[in-house]
Coordinates of C-alpha atoms in Angstrom, one line a residue:
Chain A
M1 CA -0.9 -21.5 -21.7
S2 CA -1.8 -17.9 -22.4
W3 CA -3.6 -16.0 -19.7
P4 CA -6.0 -13.1 -20.0
E5 CA -4.3 -9.7 -19.6
S6 CA -7.0 -8.5 -17.2
D7 CA -6.5 -9.4 -13.6
E8 CA -10.3 -9.5 -13.1
L9 CA -10.6 -12.3 -15.6
L10 CA -7.6 -14.1 -14.2
V11 CA -9.1 -13.9 -10.7
E12 CA -12.2 -15.6 -12.1
L13 CA -10.1 -18.5 -13.4
A14 CA -8.0 -18.6 -10.3
R15 CA -11.0 -19.5 -8.2
T16 CA -10.9 -23.0 -9.7
D17 CA -7.5 -23.2 -11.3
R18 CA -4.3 -23.0 -9.2
Q19 CA -2.1 -22.4 -12.2
A20 CA -4.1 -19.2 -12.8
F21 CA -3.4 -18.2 -9.2
G22 CA 0.2 -18.9 -9.9
E23 CA 0.0 -16.4 -12.8
L24 CA -1.5 -13.8 -10.6
Y25 CA 1.3 -14.4 -8.1
E26 CA 3.9 -13.9 -10.8
R27 CA 2.3 -10.6 -11.9
H28 CA 2.3 -9.1 -8.4
V29 CA 5.0 -10.8 -6.3
K30 CA 7.7 -8.2 -7.0
R31 CA 5.5 -5.3 -5.9
V32 CA 4.2 -7.1 -2.8
Y33 CA 7.7 -8.2 -1.8
N34 CA 9.2 -4.7 -2.4
Y35 CA 6.5 -3.1 -0.2
I36 CA 7.0 -5.5 2.6
Y37 CA 10.8 -5.4 2.4
Y38 CA 10.9 -1.7 2.9
R39 CA 8.5 -2.0 5.8
V40 CA 10.4 -4.7 7.7
S41 CA 13.9 -4.3 6.3
R42 CA 15.0 -7.9 6.7
Q43 CA 14.9 -10.4 3.8
Q44 CA 13.8 -13.3 5.9
D45 CA 10.9 -11.4 7.4
A46 CA 10.0 -10.0 4.0
E47 CA 9.9 -13.5 2.5
D48 CA 7.8 -14.8 5.4
L49 CA 5.2 -12.0 5.1
T50 CA 5.1 -12.2 1.3
A51 CA 4.3 -15.9 1.6
R52 CA 1.6 -15.1 4.2
T53 CA 0.2 -12.3 2.0
F54 CA -0.3 -14.7 -1.0
T55 CA -1.6 -17.5 1.2
Q56 CA -4.2 -15.2 2.6
A57 CA -5.0 -13.9 -0.8
L58 CA -5.6 -17.4 -2.1
A59 CA -7.8 -18.3 0.9
H60 CA -9.9 -15.2 0.6
L61 CA -10.0 -15.0 -3.2
P62 CA -13.9 -15.3 -3.3
R63 CA -14.1 -12.1 -1.3
Y64 CA -12.1 -10.1 -3.7
R65 CA -15.0 -9.5 -6.1
Q66 CA -16.9 -7.8 -3.3
Q67 CA -14.0 -5.3 -2.6
G68 CA -14.3 -3.4 -5.9
V69 CA -10.6 -2.4 -6.0
P70 CA -7.8 -3.4 -8.3
L71 CA -6.1 -6.6 -7.4
Y72 CA -2.7 -5.1 -6.5
A73 CA -4.5 -2.7 -4.2
W74 CA -6.2 -5.6 -2.5
L75 CA -2.9 -7.5 -2.2
L76 CA -1.1 -4.4 -0.8
R77 CA -3.9 -4.0 1.8
I78 CA -3.4 -7.5 2.9
A79 CA 0.4 -7.0 3.1
H80 CA -0.1 -3.7 5.0
N81 CA -2.3 -5.4 7.6
L82 CA 0.0 -8.3 8.0
V83 CA 3.0 -5.9 8.5
A84 CA 1.0 -4.0 11.1
N85 CA 0.2 -7.3 12.9
W86 CA 3.8 -8.3 12.7
Y87 CA 4.9 -5.1 14.4
R88 CA 2.2 -5.6 17.1
D89 CA 3.0 -9.2 17.7
N90 CA 6.7 -8.6 17.8
K91 CA 6.4 -5.4 19.8
R92 CA 8.6 -3.7 17.3
L93 CA 9.0 0.0 16.8
L94 CA 8.2 1.4 13.4
V95 CA 11.8 2.3 12.7
P96 CA 13.0 -0.4 10.2
L97 CA 13.8 1.6 7.1
E98 CA 17.2 2.9 8.2
D99 CA 18.3 -0.8 8.4
A100 CA 17.2 -1.5 4.9
G101 CA 19.9 -3.1 2.7
D102 CA 22.7 -1.0 1.3
L103 CA 21.6 0.0 -2.2
G104 CA 23.7 3.1 -2.4
S105 CA 25.7 4.5 -5.3
R106 CA 27.7 2.0 -7.3
D107 CA 29.9 4.3 -9.4
G108 CA 33.2 2.7 -8.3
N109 CA 34.4 5.8 -6.5
P110 CA 34.7 4.8 -2.8
E111 CA 34.3 8.4 -1.6
T112 CA 31.2 9.0 -3.6
E113 CA 29.8 5.7 -2.6
A114 CA 30.4 6.4 1.0
E115 CA 28.8 9.8 0.8
A116 CA 25.8 8.4 -1.1
G117 CA 25.4 5.6 1.4
E118 CA 25.5 8.1 4.3
E119 CA 22.9 10.3 2.6
R120 CA 20.7 7.3 2.0
R121 CA 20.9 6.1 5.6
T122 CA 20.1 9.6 6.8
L123 CA 17.1 9.9 4.5
L124 CA 15.8 6.5 5.4
A125 CA 16.2 7.2 9.1
A126 CA 14.1 10.3 8.6
V127 CA 11.5 8.4 6.7
A128 CA 11.5 5.8 9.5
Q129 CA 10.5 8.4 12.0
L130 CA 7.3 9.2 10.1
P131 CA 3.9 7.8 11.2
A132 CA 3.0 4.5 9.6
D133 CA 0.5 5.9 7.1
R134 CA 3.1 8.4 5.8
Q135 CA 5.8 5.7 5.5
Q136 CA 3.2 3.7 3.5
L137 CA 2.6 6.7 1.3
I138 CA 6.3 7.3 0.6
L139 CA 6.8 3.7 -0.2
L140 CA 3.8 3.4 -2.5
R141 CA 4.8 6.6 -4.4
F142 CA 8.5 6.4 -4.6
S143 CA 9.3 2.7 -4.4
E144 CA 6.2 1.1 -5.9
G145 CA 5.8 4.0 -8.3
L146 CA 2.1 4.1 -7.9
K147 CA 0.0 7.2 -9.0
A148 CA -1.8 9.3 -6.5
A149 CA -5.1 7.9 -7.7
E150 CA -3.9 4.3 -7.2
I151 CA -2.6 5.1 -3.7
A152 CA -5.9 6.8 -2.9
V153 CA -7.7 3.4 -3.5
I154 CA -5.3 1.6 -1.2
M155 CA -5.3 4.2 1.6
G156 CA -9.0 4.8 1.4
R157 CA -8.6 8.6 0.8
S158 CA -9.4 10.9 -2.1
E159 CA -6.8 11.6 -4.8
G160 CA -6.5 15.2 -3.7
A161 CA -6.0 14.2 -0.1
V162 CA -3.2 11.9 -1.1
K163 CA -1.5 14.7 -3.0
A164 CA -1.8 17.1 -0.1
L165 CA -0.6 14.5 2.4
L166 CA 2.5 13.8 0.2
H167 CA 3.2 17.5 -0.1
R168 CA 3.0 17.9 3.7
T169 CA 5.0 14.8 4.3
L170 CA 7.8 16.0 2.0
E171 CA 7.8 19.4 3.8
G172 CA 8.0 17.7 7.2
L173 CA 10.8 15.4 6.0
R174 CA 12.8 18.3 4.6
K175 CA 12.5 20.2 7.9
N176 CA 13.5 17.2 9.8
L177 CA 16.5 16.6 7.6
S178 CA 17.7 20.2 7.8
E179 CA 17.5 20.0 11.6
R180 CA 19.5 16.8 11.5
R181 CA 22.2 18.3 9.2
P182 CA 22.3 22.0 9.8
A183 CA 25.8 22.3 8.4
A184 CA 24.9 20.5 5.2
G185 CA 21.7 22.6 5.0
K186 CA 23.8 25.8 5.0
A187 CA 26.3 24.5 2.5
R188 CA 23.7 23.4 0.0
T189 CA 20.5 24.8 -1.2
F190 CA 18.9 21.3 -1.1
P191 CA 19.1 18.6 1.5
F192 CA 20.4 15.8 -0.8
G193 CA 22.8 15.3 -3.6
G194 CA 23.2 17.3 -6.8
R195 CA 21.3 17.1 -10.0
Chain B
M1 CA -5.6 27.0 0.2
A2 CA -5.8 27.2 -3.6
A3 CA -2.1 28.0 -3.8
E4 CA -1.4 25.0 -1.6
E5 CA -3.5 22.8 -3.9
E6 CA -1.7 24.1 -6.9
E7 CA 1.7 23.4 -5.3
S8 CA 0.6 19.9 -4.4
G9 CA -0.5 19.4 -8.0
L10 CA 2.8 20.6 -9.5
L11 CA 4.8 18.5 -7.1
N12 CA 2.7 15.5 -8.0
R13 CA 3.3 16.1 -11.7
F14 CA 7.0 16.5 -11.0
I15 CA 7.1 13.1 -9.3
E16 CA 5.1 11.6 -12.1
G17 CA 7.8 12.9 -14.6
L18 CA 10.5 11.5 -12.3
L19 CA 8.9 8.1 -12.2
V20 CA 8.6 7.8 -16.0
G21 CA 12.1 9.1 -16.5
D22 CA 11.2 12.4 -18.0
E23 CA 13.2 14.6 -15.6
R24 CA 14.0 17.5 -17.8
Q25 CA 10.3 18.2 -18.4
A26 CA 9.6 17.6 -14.7
W27 CA 12.2 20.1 -13.5
S28 CA 10.6 22.8 -15.6
L29 CA 7.4 22.4 -13.6
V30 CA 9.0 23.4 -10.3
S31 CA 11.7 25.8 -11.4
G32 CA 9.5 28.8 -10.5
S33 CA 9.5 28.2 -6.8
A34 CA 12.5 27.7 -4.5
E35 CA 10.4 25.8 -2.0
L36 CA 9.0 23.4 -4.6
T37 CA 12.4 22.9 -6.2
A38 CA 13.8 21.9 -2.8
L39 CA 10.9 19.4 -2.3
A40 CA 11.6 18.1 -5.8
W41 CA 15.2 17.4 -4.9
L42 CA 14.0 15.5 -1.9
A43 CA 11.5 13.6 -4.0
R44 CA 14.4 12.6 -6.3
S45 CA 16.5 11.5 -3.4
L46 CA 13.7 9.4 -2.1
R47 CA 13.2 7.7 -5.5
Q48 CA 16.9 6.9 -5.6
A49 CA 17.0 5.7 -2.0
L50 CA 13.9 3.5 -2.3
R51 CA 14.8 1.7 -5.5
P52 CA 12.7 -1.4 -5.9
V53 CA 14.0 -4.6 -4.3
E54 CA 13.2 -8.0 -5.9
P55 CA 12.7 -11.3 -4.1
E56 CA 15.4 -14.0 -4.4
P57 CA 14.6 -16.3 -7.5
A58 CA 14.8 -19.4 -5.3
F59 CA 12.3 -18.0 -2.8
R60 CA 10.0 -16.8 -5.6
A61 CA 10.0 -20.2 -7.3
S62 CA 9.5 -22.1 -4.1
L63 CA 6.5 -19.9 -3.1
H64 CA 5.0 -20.3 -6.6
A65 CA 5.3 -24.1 -6.3
T66 CA 3.6 -24.0 -2.9
L67 CA 0.8 -21.8 -4.0
V68 CA -0.1 -23.9 -7.1
S69 CA 0.2 -27.2 -5.2
S70 CA -2.8 -28.5 -3.3
A71 CA -1.0 -27.9 0.0
I72 CA -3.1 -24.8 0.7
P73 CA -6.9 -25.4 0.4
A74 CA -8.6 -22.6 -1.4
R75 CA -11.6 -21.4 0.5
R76 CA -14.8 -22.6 -1.3
E77 CA -17.2 -20.1 -2.8
E78 CA -19.1 -18.6 0.1
S79 CA -22.4 -20.1 0.9
W80 CA -25.7 -18.6 -0.4
A81 CA -26.4 -17.3 3.1
T82 CA -23.0 -15.6 3.3
Q83 CA -23.4 -14.0 -0.1
H84 CA -26.9 -12.7 0.7
R85 CA -26.1 -11.7 4.2
T86 CA -27.4 -8.1 3.8
E87 CA -30.7 -9.3 2.2
L88 CA -31.2 -11.8 5.0
L89 CA -30.6 -9.2 7.7
I90 CA -33.0 -6.8 6.1
G91 CA -35.6 -9.6 5.8
A92 CA -35.0 -10.6 9.5
A93 CA -35.4 -7.0 10.6
L94 CA -38.6 -6.6 8.6
G95 CA -40.0 -9.9 9.9
S96 CA -39.2 -8.9 13.5
T97 CA -40.8 -5.4 13.0
L98 CA -44.0 -6.9 11.5
S99 CA -44.2 -9.5 14.4
I100 CA -43.9 -6.8 17.0
A101 CA -46.4 -4.6 15.2
G102 CA -48.8 -7.6 15.0
V103 CA -48.5 -8.2 18.8
V104 CA -49.0 -4.5 19.6
A105 CA -52.1 -4.4 17.3
L106 CA -53.5 -7.5 18.9
V107 CA -53.0 -6.1 22.4
L108 CA -54.6 -2.8 21.4
R109 CA -57.6 -4.6 19.8
R110 CA -58.2 -6.7 22.9
R111 CA -58.0 -3.7 25.2
Q112 CA -60.6 -1.8 23.2
P113 CA -63.6 -4.1 23.8
A114 CA -62.6 -4.2 27.5
R115 CA -62.7 -0.4 27.6
R116 CA -66.1 -0.4 25.8
A117 CA -67.5 -2.9 28.3
A118 CA -66.2 -0.8 31.2

């Protein structure tokens, strides 16, 4: 079956047709899983929360029309709230990113790989120290690849405010990293890697 | 303030270029400022460190099957009352206000003949 390209039309179909909801799921599951994975860092928890996100989306689909936001933004809002509840219920600290899976360099050179892995861990540890909204911003921008305007919809801010917040967040991160690695900061002009 | 906005805008355009794979063009945007260049390097490192992660195919297929099966009941369309909640609230508020106004008017009207008689 061929489905409409527009999410809006597909949502209308999905209200009565489960296969249409399955198509919506296929379109957005990667993005939702990726966001959750980087927030909770463990595959099992990411899978559990992804399932809960889509189950909740299915249950609340009639409300979607009233939100007036793109579907992916609505789904990421649900995911964001579920992750926040998960942290609250499990009394966890917001420091998961540094434990995220090892996705470092794979160029075959053990030394380069080790260095890249260490840099990545340091960077993710610094990101993990950020307040939740800034972690969310970093993930949406760099991992999800969303534009500032799209993030603005999800975070309920203006596009300009998102750009300014990202700028300030990067400045803060850079400062944090140079404090963590003063020797590296002196040796290089920039905190991470070469061009 | 304006300079800060301009820097944020340039940084945003750099990241946009990074995300679409047009790095050469992107670097030219920030090359005029050492501070922006440093932030651009950091942005690049973040992009590399936060590469998208995909769900396991088995999990993905299993969740798909669960969602399209009848195991999870979809919530029915909300009732008329829920859909028109705002209108109902406004109507109820107007109704209450009119009732109160009516009672007040009645009390005032009854008091007036009493005063005249006094």
